[in-house]
Amino acid sequence: MSDMPLRRWIPEQDLLFLANQPVIYHCHHFNLFLDQSIDDALGHDVAWAVKSRASREMATHLIRGFCQIQGAETPAERLQAAQMLFGAMGHGTLSVLWDDQQGEAKGEYLHYGYAWKEKYGARIKRRTPVDAFAAGFAAAAVTVAFDMPDFSVVADEEDCVALRAKHCQFQLETHSPEAARPDVDFETSANVLGPSITGLYEQEISEHAQALKDFTSQVSGDERGLVEAFGVFVTMTPAGYYNRISFDALMHLRDEAPEFVPILSALLQESGHVCVFNTFGGILSSPEWEALAGAPPSSSEEVIWQSLAIARALGFGRWTLKEFVPNQRLVLSTPATYEIPYFLNRHADITSLTFDFFQGAAISLMKLAHLVDFQQSPQFTDEFYQSMFKNEHSWRCEETHSPLRGDDRLEVVVTVE
Amino acid sequence: MALSLALERGCLAFHLWRTDVPKTTDFDRLAEHLSAHFLPVNGQKQHLPLRVFRDAQGNQLLIVLTTGRVQFRISTDIPKTAREARARALFDLFVQAYQLI
């Protein structure tokens, strides 16, 4: 039995770890948007491979660490632990069976499929399955449970609720193992990060972030394995999953169709818009936040600093307010986002990489601060989202500092376009 | 005081519904009367001025003790077309409990 704690923070960096693996909270809007962006960029088959392999890699480390903590030693105990972990993280109910060289998994209430059906099912006919994260997780559960070589099982989704099936069904089989990539865990993350920083409204941000961290520490999947909170479906997901699929998709495009790299980069930036609008907007207008912070924010400054507290509590890193001039300028600085340890450990040589999600989130914070009246019960609908981002009052973002270019922090400046 | 129910339009269709009660409401007694239909969610949110309840169908009821805001979260397992009716039924149960205080 390991003495490794289940959930712990690098508190001065606001990075969250579960069983030693970096994890973060995101809502279904972000998850579905990023998932669709990868599909659009690569096509379904390549995207499925990218996503399911990323999930398999991150889940392998996570499940192994979790089994050690739980004292799960037999294959049956390990499979059960993996399935429990999957549901506790808000990803749904997964039942995995394995027999020598092949197996199957049944998924119910899977986060991606269920949320896709809820959001788009009545309007759009989908033609490809959506649960690559669950597929990779099931494959990882098998190799960890049966002490097989890492990354040596693949899973395909044959039935999916997003395709109007009653439940999701996966087939699993052995495959030549994928080469391991450098670990990005608690220790390797801590090793690459510099000193923490503070900024404006630091005390308020820290106090509210801690209160929300305390709150999320008690949130777990319901009997379906879903987390319904703040008016959205929430997951805890390995940060490396998002980082790897974004990076691998960019590299694939760079090699195969470089003219499309800026488009994917723009979509990754928009994923930051989607996240801030839906997750941050949903939290700021929720009863939970009202109980935690009092009346809804009444000024653009309050929206900004409360949003930074939310970012920290979700494990996004020590997002810090360096400068804010209403209607004019926002400077966000951070020694750590959930992307930075990943890129510094794996791709520090690629200095041209930019932090698109952080840039998009910073722009969206300005829109949230200036275009949403939280005193008037704002309606966080698709229509409102579209109107916000087509509004003529638009912003541009410049990444002025980056750890990938030798700086001690990531910093972006948002100004009026 | 006459309570009314309003849709809080969020990103999930017909999911969030709102009513408000006075901040001076005796929330302990309200919780007692609600217990016939809702179970308090144990182990969560106890450090916040927030009461959270669930019913057997997975619908949630949240009450902010400092402001009197009440939110009904209708389970997404209920078809979208049936969520308003479910919200109104839960609201009626809530009003009954409130009137017993």
Coordinates of N, CA, C and O in Angstrom, one line a residue, chain A residues 155-298:
Chain A
A155 N -8.9 0.0 -28.1 CA -10.3 -0.2 -28.0 C -11.0 0.6 -29.1 O -10.6 1.7 -29.4
D156 N -12.0 0.0 -29.7 CA -12.9 0.7 -30.6 C -14.3 0.7 -30.1 O -14.8 -0.2 -29.5
E157 N -15.0 1.8 -30.4 CA -16.4 1.9 -29.9 C -17.3 1.5 -31.0 O -17.4 2.1 -32.1
E158 N -18.1 0.4 -30.8 CA -19.0 -0.1 -31.8 C -20.4 0.5 -31.7 O -21.1 0.5 -32.7
D159 N -20.8 0.8 -30.5 CA -22.1 1.4 -30.3 C -21.9 2.6 -29.4 O -21.1 2.6 -28.5
C160 N -22.7 3.6 -29.7 CA -22.5 4.9 -28.9 C -23.9 5.6 -28.8 O -24.6 5.6 -29.7
V161 N -24.1 6.1 -27.6 CA -25.4 6.7 -27.4 C -25.6 8.0 -28.3 O -26.7 8.4 -28.6
A162 N -24.4 8.6 -28.6 CA -24.5 9.7 -29.5 C -25.0 9.3 -30.9 O -25.4 10.2 -31.7
L163 N -24.9 8.0 -31.2 CA -25.4 7.5 -32.5 C -26.8 6.8 -32.2 O -27.2 6.0 -33.0
R164 N -27.4 7.1 -31.1 CA -28.7 6.7 -30.7 C -28.8 5.2 -30.3 O -29.8 4.6 -30.3
A165 N -27.6 4.7 -29.9 CA -27.6 3.3 -29.3 C -28.1 3.5 -27.9 O -28.1 4.5 -27.3
K166 N -28.5 2.3 -27.3 CA -29.0 2.4 -25.9 C -27.9 2.6 -24.9 O -28.1 3.1 -23.9
H167 N -26.8 2.0 -25.2 CA -25.6 2.2 -24.4 C -24.4 2.2 -25.3 O -24.5 1.9 -26.5
C168 N -23.2 2.4 -24.7 CA -22.0 2.4 -25.5 C -21.3 1.1 -25.3 O -21.3 0.5 -24.2
Q169 N -20.7 0.6 -26.4 CA -20.1 -0.7 -26.4 C -18.7 -0.7 -27.1 O -18.6 -0.1 -28.2
F170 N -17.7 -1.2 -26.4 CA -16.4 -1.2 -26.9 C -15.8 -2.6 -27.1 O -16.1 -3.5 -26.3
Q171 N -15.0 -2.8 -28.2 CA -14.3 -4.0 -28.3 C -12.8 -3.7 -28.1 O -12.3 -2.7 -28.5
L172 N -12.2 -4.6 -27.3 CA -10.7 -4.4 -26.9 C -9.9 -5.6 -27.4 O -10.4 -6.7 -27.4
E173 N -8.7 -5.3 -27.9 CA -7.8 -6.4 -28.3 C -6.4 -5.9 -28.1 O -6.1 -4.7 -28.0
T174 N -5.5 -6.9 -28.1 CA -4.1 -6.6 -27.9 C -3.5 -6.0 -29.2 O -4.0 -6.2 -30.3
H175 N -2.4 -5.3 -29.0 CA -1.8 -4.5 -30.1 C -0.3 -4.3 -29.7 O 0.0 -4.4 -28.6
S176 N 0.5 -4.1 -30.7 CA 1.9 -3.8 -30.4 C 2.0 -2.6 -29.5 O 1.3 -1.6 -29.8
P177 N 2.8 -2.6 -28.4 CA 2.8 -1.5 -27.5 C 3.3 -0.2 -28.1 O 4.2 -0.3 -28.9
E178 N 2.7 0.8 -27.7 CA 3.2 2.2 -28.1 C 4.4 2.5 -27.2 O 4.4 2.2 -26.0
A179 N 5.3 3.2 -27.8 CA 6.5 3.6 -27.0 C 6.1 4.6 -25.9 O 5.2 5.5 -26.2
A180 N 6.7 4.5 -24.8 CA 6.4 5.4 -23.7 C 7.0 6.8 -23.9 O 8.0 6.9 -24.6
R181 N 6.3 7.8 -23.4 CA 6.8 9.1 -23.5 C 7.2 9.6 -22.1 O 6.8 8.9 -21.1
P182 N 8.0 10.6 -21.9 CA 8.4 11.0 -20.6 C 7.2 11.3 -19.6 O 6.2 11.8 -20.0
D183 N 7.4 10.8 -18.4 CA 6.4 11.0 -17.4 C 6.2 12.5 -17.1 O 7.1 13.3 -17.0
V184 N 4.9 12.9 -16.9 CA 4.6 14.2 -16.3 C 3.7 14.0 -15.1 O 2.5 13.8 -15.2
D185 N 4.4 13.9 -14.0 CA 3.6 13.6 -12.7 C 3.9 14.7 -11.7 O 4.4 15.8 -12.1
F186 N 3.6 14.4 -10.5 CA 3.8 15.5 -9.4 C 5.2 15.9 -9.4 O 5.5 17.1 -9.4
E187 N 6.2 15.0 -9.3 CA 7.6 15.3 -9.1 C 8.1 16.0 -10.3 O 8.8 17.1 -10.2
T188 N 7.9 15.5 -11.5 CA 8.4 16.1 -12.7 C 7.8 17.5 -13.0 O 8.4 18.4 -13.6
S189 N 6.5 17.6 -12.6 CA 5.9 19.0 -12.7 C 6.6 20.0 -11.8 O 6.9 21.1 -12.2
A190 N 6.7 19.5 -10.5 CA 7.3 20.5 -9.5 C 8.7 20.8 -9.9 O 9.2 22.0 -9.7
N191 N 9.4 19.9 -10.5 CA 10.8 20.1 -10.9 C 11.0 21.2 -11.9 O 12.1 21.9 -12.0
V192 N 10.1 21.4 -12.8 CA 10.3 22.3 -13.9 C 9.7 23.7 -13.7 O 9.8 24.6 -14.5
L193 N 9.0 23.8 -12.5 CA 8.3 25.1 -12.3 C 9.2 26.0 -11.5 O 9.9 25.6 -10.6
G194 N 9.1 27.3 -11.8 CA 9.8 28.3 -11.0 C 9.0 28.8 -9.8 O 8.0 28.2 -9.4
P195 N 9.5 29.9 -9.2 CA 8.8 30.4 -8.0 C 7.4 30.9 -8.4 O 7.2 31.3 -9.5
S196 N 6.6 30.9 -7.4 CA 5.2 31.4 -7.6 C 5.2 32.9 -7.6 O 6.3 33.6 -7.3
I197 N 4.1 33.5 -8.0 CA 4.0 35.0 -8.1 C 2.7 35.4 -7.4 O 1.8 34.6 -7.2
T198 N 2.6 36.7 -7.1 CA 1.3 37.2 -6.6 C 1.0 38.4 -7.4 O 1.8 39.0 -8.1
G199 N -0.3 38.8 -7.3 CA -0.7 40.0 -8.1 C -1.8 40.8 -7.4 O -2.0 40.7 -6.2
L200 N -2.6 41.5 -8.2 CA -3.7 42.3 -7.6 C -4.8 41.4 -7.0 O -5.0 40.3 -7.5
Y201 N -5.5 41.9 -6.0 CA -6.6 41.2 -5.4 C -6.1 39.8 -4.9 O -6.9 38.8 -4.8
E202 N -4.8 39.7 -4.5 CA -4.3 38.4 -4.2 C -5.0 37.7 -3.0 O -5.3 36.5 -3.1
Q203 N -5.3 38.5 -2.0 CA -5.9 37.9 -0.8 C -7.3 37.4 -1.1 O -7.7 36.2 -0.8
E204 N -8.1 38.2 -1.9 CA -9.4 37.8 -2.2 C -9.4 36.5 -3.1 O -10.2 35.6 -2.9
I205 N -8.5 36.6 -4.1 CA -8.4 35.4 -5.0 C -8.1 34.2 -4.2 O -8.7 33.1 -4.4
S206 N -7.1 34.3 -3.4 CA -6.6 33.1 -2.7 C -7.7 32.5 -1.8 O -7.9 31.3 -1.7
E207 N -8.4 33.4 -1.1 CA -9.4 32.9 -0.1 C -10.6 32.3 -0.9 O -11.1 31.2 -0.5
H208 N -11.0 32.9 -2.0 CA -12.1 32.3 -2.7 C -11.7 31.0 -3.4 O -12.5 30.1 -3.5
A209 N -10.5 31.0 -3.9 CA -10.0 29.8 -4.5 C -10.0 28.6 -3.5 O -10.4 27.5 -3.8
Q210 N -9.5 28.9 -2.3 CA -9.4 27.9 -1.3 C -10.8 27.4 -0.9 O -11.0 26.1 -0.8
A211 N -11.8 28.3 -0.8 CA -13.1 27.9 -0.5 C -13.7 27.0 -1.6 O -14.4 26.0 -1.3
L212 N -13.4 27.3 -2.8 CA -13.9 26.5 -3.9 C -13.2 25.2 -4.0 O -13.8 24.1 -4.4
K213 N -11.9 25.2 -3.7 CA -11.2 23.9 -3.6 C -11.8 23.0 -2.6 O -11.9 21.8 -2.8
D214 N -12.1 23.6 -1.4 CA -12.7 22.8 -0.4 C -14.1 22.2 -0.9 O -14.4 21.0 -0.6
F215 N -14.8 23.0 -1.6 CA -16.1 22.5 -2.1 C -15.9 21.4 -3.1 O -16.5 20.3 -3.1
T216 N -15.0 21.6 -4.1 CA -14.8 20.6 -5.1 C -14.2 19.3 -4.6 O -14.4 18.2 -5.1
S217 N -13.5 19.4 -3.4 CA -12.9 18.2 -2.9 C -14.0 17.2 -2.4 O -13.7 16.0 -2.2
Q218 N -15.2 17.7 -2.3 CA -16.3 16.8 -1.8 C -17.2 16.4 -3.0 O -18.2 15.7 -2.7
V219 N -16.9 16.9 -4.2 CA -17.8 16.5 -5.3 C -17.3 15.3 -6.0 O -16.1 15.1 -6.2
S220 N -18.2 14.4 -6.2 CA -17.8 13.1 -6.9 C -19.0 12.7 -7.8 O -20.1 13.2 -7.7
G221 N -18.8 11.7 -8.6 CA -19.8 11.3 -9.5 C -21.0 10.7 -8.7 O -20.9 10.1 -7.7
D222 N -22.2 10.9 -9.3 CA -23.4 10.4 -8.7 C -23.5 8.9 -9.0 O -22.6 8.2 -9.5
E223 N -24.7 8.3 -8.8 CA -24.9 6.9 -9.1 C -24.7 6.5 -10.5 O -24.5 5.4 -10.9
R224 N -24.8 7.5 -11.4 CA -24.5 7.3 -12.8 C -23.1 7.4 -13.2 O -22.7 7.1 -14.3
G225 N -22.3 8.0 -12.3 CA -20.9 8.4 -12.6 C -20.8 9.7 -13.2 O -19.8 10.0 -13.8
L226 N -21.8 10.5 -13.1 CA -21.8 11.9 -13.6 C -21.8 12.9 -12.5 O -22.3 12.7 -11.4
V227 N -21.1 14.1 -12.8 CA -21.2 15.2 -11.9 C -22.0 16.3 -12.6 O -21.6 16.9 -13.6
E228 N -23.2 16.6 -12.0 CA -24.0 17.7 -12.5 C -23.8 18.8 -11.5 O -24.2 18.7 -10.3
A229 N -23.1 19.8 -11.8 CA -22.8 20.9 -10.9 C -22.8 22.2 -11.7 O -22.3 22.3 -12.8
F230 N -23.2 23.3 -11.1 CA -23.1 24.7 -11.6 C -23.9 24.7 -13.0 O -23.7 25.6 -13.8
G231 N -24.9 23.8 -13.2 CA -25.7 23.8 -14.4 C -25.0 23.2 -15.6 O -25.5 23.3 -16.7
V232 N -23.9 22.5 -15.3 CA -23.2 21.8 -16.4 C -22.7 20.4 -15.9 O -22.8 20.1 -14.7
F233 N -22.3 19.6 -16.8 CA -21.6 18.3 -16.5 C -20.1 18.6 -16.3 O -19.5 19.2 -17.2
V234 N -19.6 18.2 -15.2 CA -18.2 18.5 -14.8 C -17.4 17.2 -14.8 O -18.0 16.1 -14.3
T235 N -16.2 17.2 -15.3 CA -15.3 16.0 -15.2 C -14.0 16.5 -14.5 O -13.6 17.6 -14.7
M236 N -13.4 15.5 -13.8 CA -12.0 15.6 -13.5 C -11.3 14.7 -14.5 O -11.6 13.6 -14.7
T237 N -10.4 15.3 -15.2 CA -9.7 14.6 -16.3 C -8.2 14.8 -16.2 O -7.8 15.9 -15.8
P238 N -7.4 13.8 -16.6 CA -6.0 14.1 -16.6 C -5.6 15.2 -17.5 O -6.0 15.3 -18.6
A239 N -4.8 16.2 -16.9 CA -4.5 17.3 -17.7 C -3.7 16.9 -19.0 O -3.8 17.5 -20.1
G240 N -2.9 15.8 -18.8 CA -2.1 15.4 -20.0 C -3.0 14.9 -21.1 O -2.5 14.9 -22.3
Y241 N -4.2 14.5 -20.9 CA -5.1 14.2 -22.0 C -5.3 15.4 -22.9 O -5.1 15.3 -24.1
Y242 N -5.7 16.5 -22.3 CA -6.0 17.7 -23.1 C -4.7 18.1 -23.8 O -4.7 18.6 -24.9
N243 N -3.6 18.1 -23.0 CA -2.3 18.6 -23.6 C -1.8 17.7 -24.7 O -1.4 18.2 -25.8
R244 N -1.9 16.4 -24.5 CA -1.4 15.5 -25.6 C -2.3 15.6 -26.8 O -1.7 15.6 -28.0
I245 N -3.6 15.6 -26.7 CA -4.4 15.6 -28.0 C -4.2 17.0 -28.7 O -4.1 17.0 -29.9
S246 N -4.0 18.0 -28.0 CA -3.8 19.3 -28.6 C -2.5 19.3 -29.3 O -2.4 19.7 -30.5
F247 N -1.5 18.9 -28.6 CA -0.1 18.9 -29.2 C 0.0 18.0 -30.4 O 0.5 18.3 -31.5
D248 N -0.5 16.7 -30.2 CA -0.4 15.7 -31.3 C -1.2 16.2 -32.5 O -0.7 15.9 -33.7
A249 N -2.3 16.8 -32.3 CA -3.1 17.3 -33.4 C -2.3 18.4 -34.2 O -2.3 18.4 -35.4
L250 N -1.7 19.3 -33.4 CA -0.9 20.4 -34.1 C 0.2 19.8 -34.8 O 0.5 20.2 -36.0
M251 N 0.9 18.8 -34.2 CA 2.1 18.2 -34.9 C 1.7 17.5 -36.2 O 2.4 17.5 -37.2
H252 N 0.6 16.8 -36.1 CA 0.1 16.0 -37.2 C -0.2 17.0 -38.4 O 0.2 16.8 -39.5
L253 N -0.9 18.1 -38.0 CA -1.2 19.1 -39.1 C 0.1 19.7 -39.6 O 0.2 20.0 -40.8
R254 N 1.0 20.0 -38.7 CA 2.2 20.6 -39.2 C 2.9 19.8 -40.2 O 3.5 20.3 -41.2
D255 N 2.8 18.4 -40.0 CA 3.5 17.5 -41.0 C 2.7 17.3 -42.2 O 3.2 17.1 -43.3
E256 N 1.3 17.2 -42.1 CA 0.5 16.8 -43.2 C -0.2 17.9 -43.9 O -0.4 17.8 -45.1
A257 N -0.5 19.0 -43.2 CA -1.3 20.1 -43.8 C -1.0 21.4 -43.1 O -1.8 21.9 -42.4
P258 N 0.2 21.9 -43.2 CA 0.6 23.0 -42.4 C -0.2 24.3 -42.5 O -0.3 25.1 -41.6
E259 N -0.9 24.4 -43.7 CA -1.7 25.6 -43.8 C -2.9 25.6 -42.9 O -3.5 26.6 -42.7
F260 N -3.2 24.4 -42.3 CA -4.3 24.4 -41.4 C -3.9 24.6 -39.9 O -4.8 24.6 -39.0
V261 N -2.6 24.7 -39.6 CA -2.2 24.9 -38.2 C -2.8 26.1 -37.6 O -3.3 26.1 -36.5
P262 N -2.8 27.3 -38.3 CA -3.4 28.5 -37.7 C -4.9 28.3 -37.4 O -5.4 28.9 -36.4
I263 N -5.6 27.5 -38.2 CA -7.0 27.2 -37.9 C -7.2 26.5 -36.7 O -8.0 26.8 -35.8
L264 N -6.4 25.4 -36.5 CA -6.5 24.6 -35.3 C -6.1 25.5 -34.1 O -6.7 25.4 -33.0
S265 N -5.1 26.3 -34.2 CA -4.7 27.2 -33.2 C -5.8 28.1 -32.7 O -6.0 28.3 -31.6
A266 N -6.5 28.6 -33.7 CA -7.7 29.5 -33.4 C -8.8 28.7 -32.7 O -9.4 29.2 -31.8
L267 N -9.0 27.4 -33.1 CA -10.0 26.6 -32.4 C -9.6 26.4 -31.0 O -10.4 26.4 -30.1
L268 N -8.3 26.1 -30.7 CA -7.8 25.9 -29.4 C -8.0 27.2 -28.5 O -8.3 27.1 -27.4
Q269 N -7.8 28.3 -29.2 CA -8.0 29.6 -28.5 C -9.5 29.7 -28.2 O -9.9 30.1 -27.1
E270 N -10.3 29.3 -29.1 CA -11.8 29.4 -28.9 C -12.2 28.4 -27.8 O -13.2 28.7 -27.1
S271 N -11.5 27.3 -27.6 CA -11.8 26.4 -26.5 C -11.7 27.2 -25.2 O -12.4 26.9 -24.2
G272 N -10.8 28.1 -25.1 CA -10.7 29.0 -23.9 C -11.9 29.9 -23.7 O -12.4 30.1 -22.6
H273 N -12.5 30.4 -24.9 CA -13.7 31.2 -24.8 C -14.8 30.3 -24.2 O -15.6 30.7 -23.3
V274 N -14.9 29.1 -24.8 CA -16.0 28.2 -24.4 C -16.0 27.9 -22.9 O -17.0 27.9 -22.2
C275 N -14.7 27.6 -22.5 CA -14.6 27.2 -21.1 C -15.0 28.4 -20.2 O -15.7 28.2 -19.2
V276 N -14.4 29.5 -20.4 CA -14.7 30.7 -19.5 C -16.2 31.0 -19.5 O -16.8 31.3 -18.5
F277 N -16.8 31.1 -20.7 CA -18.2 31.5 -20.8 C -19.0 30.5 -20.1 O -19.9 30.9 -19.2
N278 N -18.9 29.2 -20.4 CA -19.8 28.2 -19.8 C -19.4 27.8 -18.3 O -20.3 27.8 -17.5
T279 N -18.2 27.5 -18.1 CA -17.8 27.0 -16.8 C -17.7 28.2 -15.8 O -18.4 28.1 -14.7
F280 N -17.0 29.2 -16.1 CA -16.8 30.3 -15.2 C -18.1 31.1 -15.1 O -18.5 31.4 -14.0
G281 N -18.8 31.3 -16.2 CA -20.1 32.0 -16.2 C -21.1 31.2 -15.4 O -21.8 31.7 -14.5
G282 N -21.1 29.9 -15.6 CA -22.0 29.0 -14.8 C -21.7 29.0 -13.3 O -22.6 29.1 -12.5
I283 N -20.5 29.0 -13.0 CA -20.1 29.0 -11.5 C -20.4 30.4 -10.9 O -21.0 30.5 -9.8
L284 N -20.1 31.5 -11.6 CA -20.3 32.8 -11.1 C -21.8 33.1 -10.8 O -22.1 33.9 -9.9
S285 N -22.7 32.4 -11.6 CA -24.1 32.7 -11.4 C -24.8 31.6 -10.7 O -26.0 31.5 -10.6
S286 N -24.0 30.7 -10.1 CA -24.6 29.5 -9.4 C -24.9 29.8 -8.0 O -24.4 30.7 -7.3
P287 N -25.9 29.0 -7.4 CA -26.1 29.1 -6.0 C -24.9 28.8 -5.1 O -24.7 29.4 -4.1
E288 N -24.1 27.8 -5.6 CA -22.9 27.5 -4.8 C -22.0 28.7 -4.7 O -21.5 29.0 -3.6
W289 N -21.8 29.4 -5.8 CA -20.9 30.6 -5.7 C -21.5 31.7 -4.9 O -20.8 32.4 -4.1
E290 N -22.8 31.8 -5.0 CA -23.5 32.9 -4.2 C -23.4 32.6 -2.7 O -23.2 33.5 -1.9
A291 N -23.4 31.3 -2.4 CA -23.2 30.9 -1.0 C -21.8 31.2 -0.5 O -21.5 31.6 0.6
L292 N -20.9 31.0 -1.5 CA -19.4 31.1 -1.1 C -19.0 32.5 -1.1 O -18.2 32.9 -0.3
A293 N -19.4 33.3 -2.1 CA -18.9 34.6 -2.3 C -19.8 35.8 -2.0 O -19.5 36.9 -2.0
G294 N -21.1 35.4 -1.7 CA -22.1 36.5 -1.5 C -22.8 36.8 -2.8 O -22.9 36.0 -3.7
A295 N -23.2 38.1 -2.8 CA -24.0 38.5 -4.0 C -23.2 38.4 -5.3 O -22.0 38.4 -5.2
P296 N -23.9 38.2 -6.4 CA -23.1 38.1 -7.7 C -22.2 39.3 -7.9 O -22.5 40.4 -7.4
P297 N -21.2 39.1 -8.7 CA -20.2 40.2 -8.9 C -20.9 41.4 -9.5 O -21.8 41.2 -10.4
S298 N -20.5 42.6 -9.1 CA -21.2 43.8 -9.5 C -20.4 44.7 -10.3 O -20.8 45.8 -10.7

